[in-house]
Amino acid sequence: MKALSVVPQQAGSAALLDVDEPPVSDGPIVVETLAVGICGTDIEILSGAYGWSPPGRERLVLGHESLGRVLEAPHDSPVAAGDLVVGIVRRPDPVPCANCAVMEWDFCRNGLYTERGIKAHDGYLSERYRITSDFVVKVDAGLGQLGVLLEPTSVVAKAWEEIERIGSRAHWAPHSVLVTGAGPIGLLAALLGVQRGLDVHVLDRMSDGVKPDLVRALGATYHSGRVGDTGLEPDVIIECTGVSSVILDAMTNVGVGGVMCLTGVSSGGHEINFDEGALNRNMVLENVAVVGSVNANRRHYEAAASALAAANRDWLSRLVTRRVALEDWSDALTRHDDDVKVVIEVQPVVAR
Ligand code: BGC
């Protein structure tokens, strides 16, 4: 079968190669891959800045935002042949740490977790893969190819869960949310905010184009420029750019008693002149909480599956701005200005 793989930490090493069928050690459920979404993490892996190959191997199969159709599953598994499914990305560490021991691998404490398509475990960008029942999530068949949005939605479902748990440290009746960054993560975070009945604002650099249109189509308000110039003092900020100047601008504008959640990974090495004393003073006097959030556990995938099932299908399909055939994979990995989510189509999604 064909698989798209890289030599981690080596830029320009991506290649579509013939590989062996997936190993039985990956689980008894055999899945045919239909589509794989591309995100910033894949681009970082391709640039040689991130990613680890499986032990004893040179290459890592890419792909962590998956959608597949079950080909074979044991009788007692939660999925059956024909079901549309998504594979969970992270696997608990083998020790396991206290959090991985209770299936909260997204809070792994010792860093020995693996991640499919990212860290020491082949990803889903092969024609077929195998998986165990604990790590496969069934998606609403009516979503079709849009089920590929489940993994990024699980990341924002976790962010929302963290925000709500922290917010409820005291009386919590949030009204407004600001999302910084109108990429797929930002737009999905905004969708979950709208689903919660909040007054949602999204800020990005562009003043027109597909991103502002998608924000408005959600019933949210779009802003470009600086957070400080919006006049907002949001109860919740979800930061999805990873850009240090945006992060600090947002952090100084969280409303009283508000929660800011950081989801974007910065590259580091950007030092800026900043009044940390004033930031500290505001955060203390206004009980502001800032929290980082990465990855997602099964609970978050399930919350995400419900959120996608309830979302407007036309809006979701506008998030996928480019669909590229597996043979043309290099096009998918080259950024275009108007890209939101780019998806590699491995097989057509036709009902069987
Ligand atoms: C993935 C997460 C993963 C993180 C860090 C993100 O792109 O969506 O599942 O934990 O990268 O590797």
Coordinates of C-alpha atoms and ligand atoms in Angstrom, one line a residue:
M1 CA 0.0 0.0 0.0
K2 CA 1.0 3.6 -0.4
A3 CA 2.0 5.9 2.6
L4 CA 3.3 9.4 2.8
S5 CA 6.3 9.5 5.2
V6 CA 9.2 11.7 6.2
V7 CA 12.5 11.3 7.9
P8 CA 11.8 13.4 11.0
Q9 CA 14.2 16.4 11.6
Q10 CA 15.2 16.3 7.9
A11 CA 13.5 19.0 5.7
G12 CA 12.5 17.9 2.2
S13 CA 12.4 14.2 3.1
A14 CA 8.6 13.6 2.4
A15 CA 7.9 10.9 -0.1
L16 CA 4.9 8.7 -1.1
L17 CA 6.3 5.2 -0.9
D18 CA 5.1 1.6 -1.1
V19 CA 5.1 0.1 2.4
D20 CA 4.0 -3.1 4.1
E21 CA 0.4 -3.6 5.2
P22 CA -0.2 -2.2 8.8
P23 CA 1.3 -4.3 11.6
V24 CA -1.1 -6.5 13.5
S25 CA 0.5 -5.1 16.7
D26 CA -1.4 -1.8 16.0
G27 CA -4.7 -3.6 16.7
P28 CA -7.4 -5.9 15.3
I29 CA -9.5 -3.2 13.6
V30 CA -8.5 -2.6 10.0
V31 CA -9.5 0.8 8.6
E32 CA -9.3 2.1 5.0
T33 CA -8.1 5.8 5.1
L34 CA -10.5 8.2 3.3
A35 CA -9.1 11.6 4.1
V36 CA -6.4 13.3 6.2
G37 CA -6.3 16.9 7.2
I38 CA -3.1 18.9 7.1
C39 CA -2.2 21.3 10.0
G40 CA 0.6 23.5 11.2
T41 CA 2.2 20.5 13.1
D42 CA 2.5 18.6 9.8
I43 CA 4.1 21.6 8.1
E44 CA 6.6 21.8 11.1
I45 CA 7.4 18.1 10.7
L46 CA 8.0 18.6 7.0
S47 CA 10.3 21.5 7.7
G48 CA 12.4 19.2 9.9
A49 CA 11.6 21.1 13.1
Y50 CA 9.4 18.5 14.8
G51 CA 8.5 14.8 14.8
W52 CA 10.1 11.5 15.8
S53 CA 10.3 8.2 13.9
P54 CA 9.2 5.0 15.5
P55 CA 12.0 3.2 17.5
G56 CA 14.6 1.6 15.1
R57 CA 13.1 3.2 12.0
E58 CA 14.2 6.0 9.8
R59 CA 10.8 7.1 8.5
L60 CA 7.6 8.2 10.1
V61 CA 4.3 7.9 8.3
L62 CA 2.6 11.3 8.5
G63 CA -1.1 12.1 9.2
H64 CA -2.9 12.7 12.5
E65 CA -6.2 14.3 11.4
S66 CA -7.8 11.2 9.9
L67 CA -11.1 9.9 8.6
G68 CA -11.5 6.3 7.6
R69 CA -14.0 3.5 7.0
V70 CA -13.8 0.3 9.0
L71 CA -12.9 -2.7 6.8
E72 CA -12.7 -5.4 9.5
A73 CA -13.5 -5.4 13.2
P74 CA -13.9 -8.2 15.7
H75 CA -17.5 -8.9 16.7
D76 CA -17.1 -7.4 20.2
S77 CA -15.7 -4.1 19.1
P78 CA -17.6 -0.8 19.3
V79 CA -17.3 -0.3 15.5
A80 CA -18.4 -2.5 12.6
A81 CA -17.3 -2.8 8.9
G82 CA -18.6 0.3 7.0
D83 CA -18.5 2.7 9.9
L84 CA -16.8 6.1 9.5
V85 CA -14.2 6.5 12.2
V86 CA -11.4 8.7 13.3
G87 CA -8.3 7.5 15.1
I88 CA -7.2 9.2 18.3
V89 CA -3.7 10.7 18.0
R90 CA -2.0 10.2 21.4
R91 CA -1.2 6.9 23.1
P92 CA -0.5 6.8 26.9
D93 CA 3.1 6.4 28.0
P94 CA 4.1 2.8 28.8
V95 CA 5.0 3.5 32.5
P96 CA 2.2 4.8 32.8
C97 CA 2.2 8.1 34.6
A98 CA -0.7 8.9 37.0
N99 CA -2.6 10.7 34.2
C100 CA -2.0 8.2 31.4
A101 CA -3.1 5.5 33.9
V102 CA -6.6 7.0 34.0
M103 CA -6.7 7.6 30.2
E104 CA -5.9 11.3 30.5
W105 CA -3.0 11.0 28.2
D106 CA -3.4 14.5 27.1
F107 CA -2.0 15.5 30.5
C108 CA 0.9 13.0 30.3
R109 CA 3.4 13.9 32.9
N110 CA 6.6 12.2 31.8
G111 CA 6.6 13.0 28.0
L112 CA 6.9 9.3 27.1
Y113 CA 3.5 9.3 25.3
T114 CA 3.5 8.6 21.6
E115 CA 1.4 10.3 18.9
R116 CA 0.3 8.8 15.6
G117 CA 1.9 10.7 12.7
I118 CA 3.9 12.9 15.1
K119 CA 5.9 11.1 17.8
A120 CA 7.3 7.6 17.5
H121 CA 4.2 5.9 16.0
D122 CA 3.2 5.8 12.3
G123 CA 0.3 8.1 11.4
Y124 CA -2.8 7.6 9.3
L125 CA -1.6 8.8 5.9
S126 CA -1.4 5.3 4.5
E127 CA -4.1 3.5 2.4
R128 CA -4.9 1.4 5.4
Y129 CA -4.1 1.3 9.1
R130 CA -4.9 -0.8 12.2
I131 CA -6.1 0.3 15.5
T132 CA -7.5 -0.9 18.9
S133 CA -11.0 -0.2 20.0
D134 CA -9.9 2.2 22.8
F135 CA -8.5 4.6 20.2
V136 CA -11.1 4.6 17.5
V137 CA -14.1 7.0 17.5
K138 CA -17.2 6.6 15.4
V139 CA -18.4 9.7 13.6
D140 CA -21.9 10.6 12.4
A141 CA -22.1 9.0 8.9
G142 CA -24.1 12.1 7.7
L143 CA -20.9 14.2 8.1
G144 CA -19.2 12.3 5.2
Q145 CA -15.8 13.7 4.5
L146 CA -16.3 16.5 7.1
G147 CA -15.6 13.8 9.8
V148 CA -12.0 14.7 9.1
L149 CA -12.5 17.8 11.2
L150 CA -13.0 15.7 14.3
E151 CA -9.4 15.7 15.5
P152 CA -8.9 19.5 15.4
T153 CA -12.4 19.9 17.0
S154 CA -11.3 17.6 19.8
V155 CA -8.4 20.0 20.5
V156 CA -10.8 22.9 21.0
A157 CA -13.3 20.7 22.9
K158 CA -10.5 20.1 25.4
A159 CA -9.7 23.9 25.5
W160 CA -13.4 24.7 26.3
E161 CA -13.5 22.0 29.0
E162 CA -10.4 23.6 30.7
I163 CA -11.9 27.1 30.4
E164 CA -15.2 26.0 31.9
R165 CA -13.5 24.0 34.7
I166 CA -11.3 27.0 35.6
G167 CA -14.1 29.5 35.2
S168 CA -16.3 27.7 37.7
R169 CA -13.8 28.3 40.5
A170 CA -16.2 31.1 41.3
H171 CA -19.6 32.2 40.0
W172 CA -19.3 31.7 36.2
A173 CA -21.7 33.3 33.8
P174 CA -19.5 34.2 30.8
H175 CA -20.9 36.5 28.1
S176 CA -18.2 37.1 25.6
V177 CA -15.4 35.2 24.0
L178 CA -12.6 36.4 21.8
V179 CA -10.7 34.0 19.6
T180 CA -7.4 35.2 18.2
G181 CA -6.6 33.5 14.9
A182 CA -9.1 32.5 12.3
G183 CA -7.4 29.3 11.1
P184 CA -9.2 25.9 11.5
I185 CA -8.6 25.8 15.3
G186 CA -9.8 29.4 15.8
L187 CA -12.9 28.9 13.7
L188 CA -13.7 25.6 15.4
A189 CA -13.2 27.2 18.8
A190 CA -15.6 30.0 17.7
L191 CA -18.1 27.4 16.5
L192 CA -18.1 25.8 20.0
G193 CA -18.5 29.3 21.5
V194 CA -21.5 30.0 19.3
Q195 CA -23.0 26.6 20.3
R196 CA -22.7 27.7 23.9
G197 CA -24.8 30.8 23.2
L198 CA -21.9 33.2 23.8
D199 CA -21.2 36.6 22.1
V200 CA -18.3 35.4 19.9
H201 CA -15.5 37.6 18.4
V202 CA -12.7 36.5 16.2
L203 CA -9.6 38.5 15.4
D204 CA -7.1 37.8 12.6
R205 CA -4.8 39.8 10.2
M206 CA -6.9 39.7 7.0
S207 CA -9.5 42.4 6.5
D208 CA -11.5 40.5 3.9
G209 CA -11.7 37.0 2.3
V210 CA -12.8 33.6 3.4
K211 CA -11.9 33.9 7.1
P212 CA -14.0 37.0 7.8
D213 CA -16.8 35.5 5.7
L214 CA -16.8 32.3 7.8
V215 CA -16.8 34.2 11.0
R216 CA -19.8 36.3 10.0
A217 CA -21.6 33.2 8.6
L218 CA -21.3 31.8 12.1
G219 CA -23.1 34.8 13.5
A220 CA -19.9 36.0 15.2
T221 CA -18.1 39.4 14.9
Y222 CA -14.8 39.6 12.9
H223 CA -12.0 42.1 13.9
S224 CA -8.6 42.7 12.3
G225 CA -5.8 44.6 14.0
R226 CA -4.9 44.7 17.7
V227 CA -6.9 43.2 20.5
G228 CA -6.5 46.4 22.5
D229 CA -8.2 48.4 19.8
T230 CA -11.4 46.2 19.8
G231 CA -12.6 47.7 23.1
L232 CA -13.5 44.2 24.2
E233 CA -12.8 42.8 27.7
P234 CA -13.8 39.2 27.1
D235 CA -14.6 36.7 29.7
V236 CA -12.9 34.1 27.7
I237 CA -10.0 34.4 25.2
I238 CA -8.9 31.4 23.2
E239 CA -5.5 32.1 21.6
C240 CA -4.9 30.2 18.4
T241 CA -2.0 32.1 16.7
G242 CA 1.0 31.2 18.8
V243 CA 2.3 34.7 17.8
S244 CA 4.0 36.3 20.9
S245 CA 2.8 39.9 20.1
V246 CA -0.8 38.7 19.8
I247 CA -0.5 36.6 22.9
L248 CA 0.7 39.5 25.1
D249 CA -1.8 41.9 23.5
A250 CA -4.6 39.4 24.3
M251 CA -3.3 38.6 27.8
T252 CA -3.5 42.3 28.8
N253 CA -7.1 42.5 27.7
V254 CA -8.8 39.5 29.4
G255 CA -11.9 40.7 31.3
V256 CA -12.1 40.6 35.1
G257 CA -12.1 37.1 36.5
G258 CA -11.7 35.8 32.9
V259 CA -9.9 32.8 31.5
M260 CA -7.5 32.8 28.6
C261 CA -6.5 29.5 27.0
L262 CA -3.4 29.2 24.9
T263 CA -3.6 26.6 22.1
G264 CA -1.0 27.8 19.5
V265 CA 2.5 26.5 19.7
S266 CA 5.1 29.3 19.3
S267 CA 8.5 28.8 17.7
G268 CA 10.4 30.6 20.5
G269 CA 13.3 33.0 20.1
H270 CA 11.1 36.1 19.9
E271 CA 11.9 38.5 22.7
I272 CA 9.8 41.7 22.9
N273 CA 10.0 44.7 25.1
F274 CA 7.0 44.3 27.5
D275 CA 5.8 45.7 30.8
E276 CA 5.5 42.4 32.7
G277 CA 4.9 44.3 36.0
A278 CA 1.6 45.8 34.6
L279 CA 0.5 42.4 33.3
N280 CA 1.1 40.8 36.7
R281 CA -0.7 43.6 38.5
N282 CA -3.8 43.2 36.3
M283 CA -3.8 39.4 36.4
V284 CA -3.6 39.4 40.2
L285 CA -6.0 42.2 40.9
E286 CA -8.6 40.8 38.4
N287 CA -8.2 37.1 39.1
V288 CA -7.2 36.4 35.5
A289 CA -6.3 32.8 34.7
V290 CA -4.1 31.8 31.7
V291 CA -3.9 28.1 30.8
G292 CA -2.1 26.1 28.1
S293 CA -3.9 23.3 26.4
V294 CA -2.6 20.5 24.1
N295 CA -4.0 17.3 22.6
A296 CA -7.3 15.6 23.6
N297 CA -8.4 12.5 25.3
R298 CA -11.4 10.2 24.4
R299 CA -13.9 12.4 26.3
H300 CA -12.9 15.4 24.2
Y301 CA -13.2 13.4 20.9
E302 CA -16.7 12.4 22.0
A303 CA -17.7 16.0 22.8
A304 CA -16.2 17.1 19.5
A305 CA -18.2 14.4 17.6
S306 CA -21.4 15.8 19.2
A307 CA -20.4 19.4 18.3
L308 CA -19.8 18.5 14.7
A309 CA -23.0 16.5 14.4
A310 CA -24.9 19.6 15.6
A311 CA -23.1 22.1 13.4
N312 CA -24.3 23.5 10.1
R313 CA -22.9 21.2 7.3
D314 CA -22.6 24.0 4.7
W315 CA -20.5 26.0 7.2
L316 CA -18.3 23.1 8.0
S317 CA -17.7 22.3 4.3
R318 CA -16.6 25.9 3.7
L319 CA -13.8 25.3 6.2
V320 CA -12.3 22.7 3.9
T321 CA -11.0 25.2 1.3
R322 CA -8.9 22.6 -0.7
R323 CA -9.1 18.9 -1.4
V324 CA -6.1 17.3 -2.9
A325 CA -5.6 13.8 -4.3
L326 CA -3.0 11.6 -2.5
E327 CA -0.8 11.6 -5.6
D328 CA -0.7 15.4 -5.5
W329 CA 0.3 15.4 -1.8
S330 CA 3.0 18.1 -2.3
D331 CA 0.3 20.6 -3.4
A332 CA -1.5 20.0 -0.1
L333 CA 1.7 20.8 1.8
T334 CA 2.2 24.2 0.1
R335 CA 0.3 27.0 1.7
H336 CA -2.0 29.1 -0.3
D337 CA -3.2 32.6 0.9
D338 CA -6.9 31.6 1.2
D339 CA -6.3 28.2 2.8
V340 CA -8.3 27.3 5.9
K341 CA -8.3 23.5 6.1
V342 CA -6.5 21.5 3.3
V343 CA -7.4 17.8 3.1
I344 CA -5.7 15.0 1.3
E345 CA -8.2 12.6 -0.2
V346 CA -7.0 9.1 -0.1
Q347 CA -10.3 7.4 -1.2
P348 CA -13.7 8.9 -2.1
V349 CA -16.2 8.9 0.7
V350 CA -19.1 6.9 -0.8
A351 CA -21.6 5.0 1.3
R352 CA -21.1 1.2 1.1
Ligands
BGC1 C1 -2.2 17.7 17.4 C2 -2.2 17.2 18.9 C3 -0.8 17.0 19.3 C4 0.0 18.3 19.2 C5 1.5 18.2 19.7 C6 -1.3 19.0 17.3 O1 -1.2 19.3 16.0 O2 -3.5 18.1 17.0 O3 -2.9 16.0 18.9 O4 -0.8 16.7 20.7 O5 0.0 18.7 17.8 O6 2.2 17.2 19.0

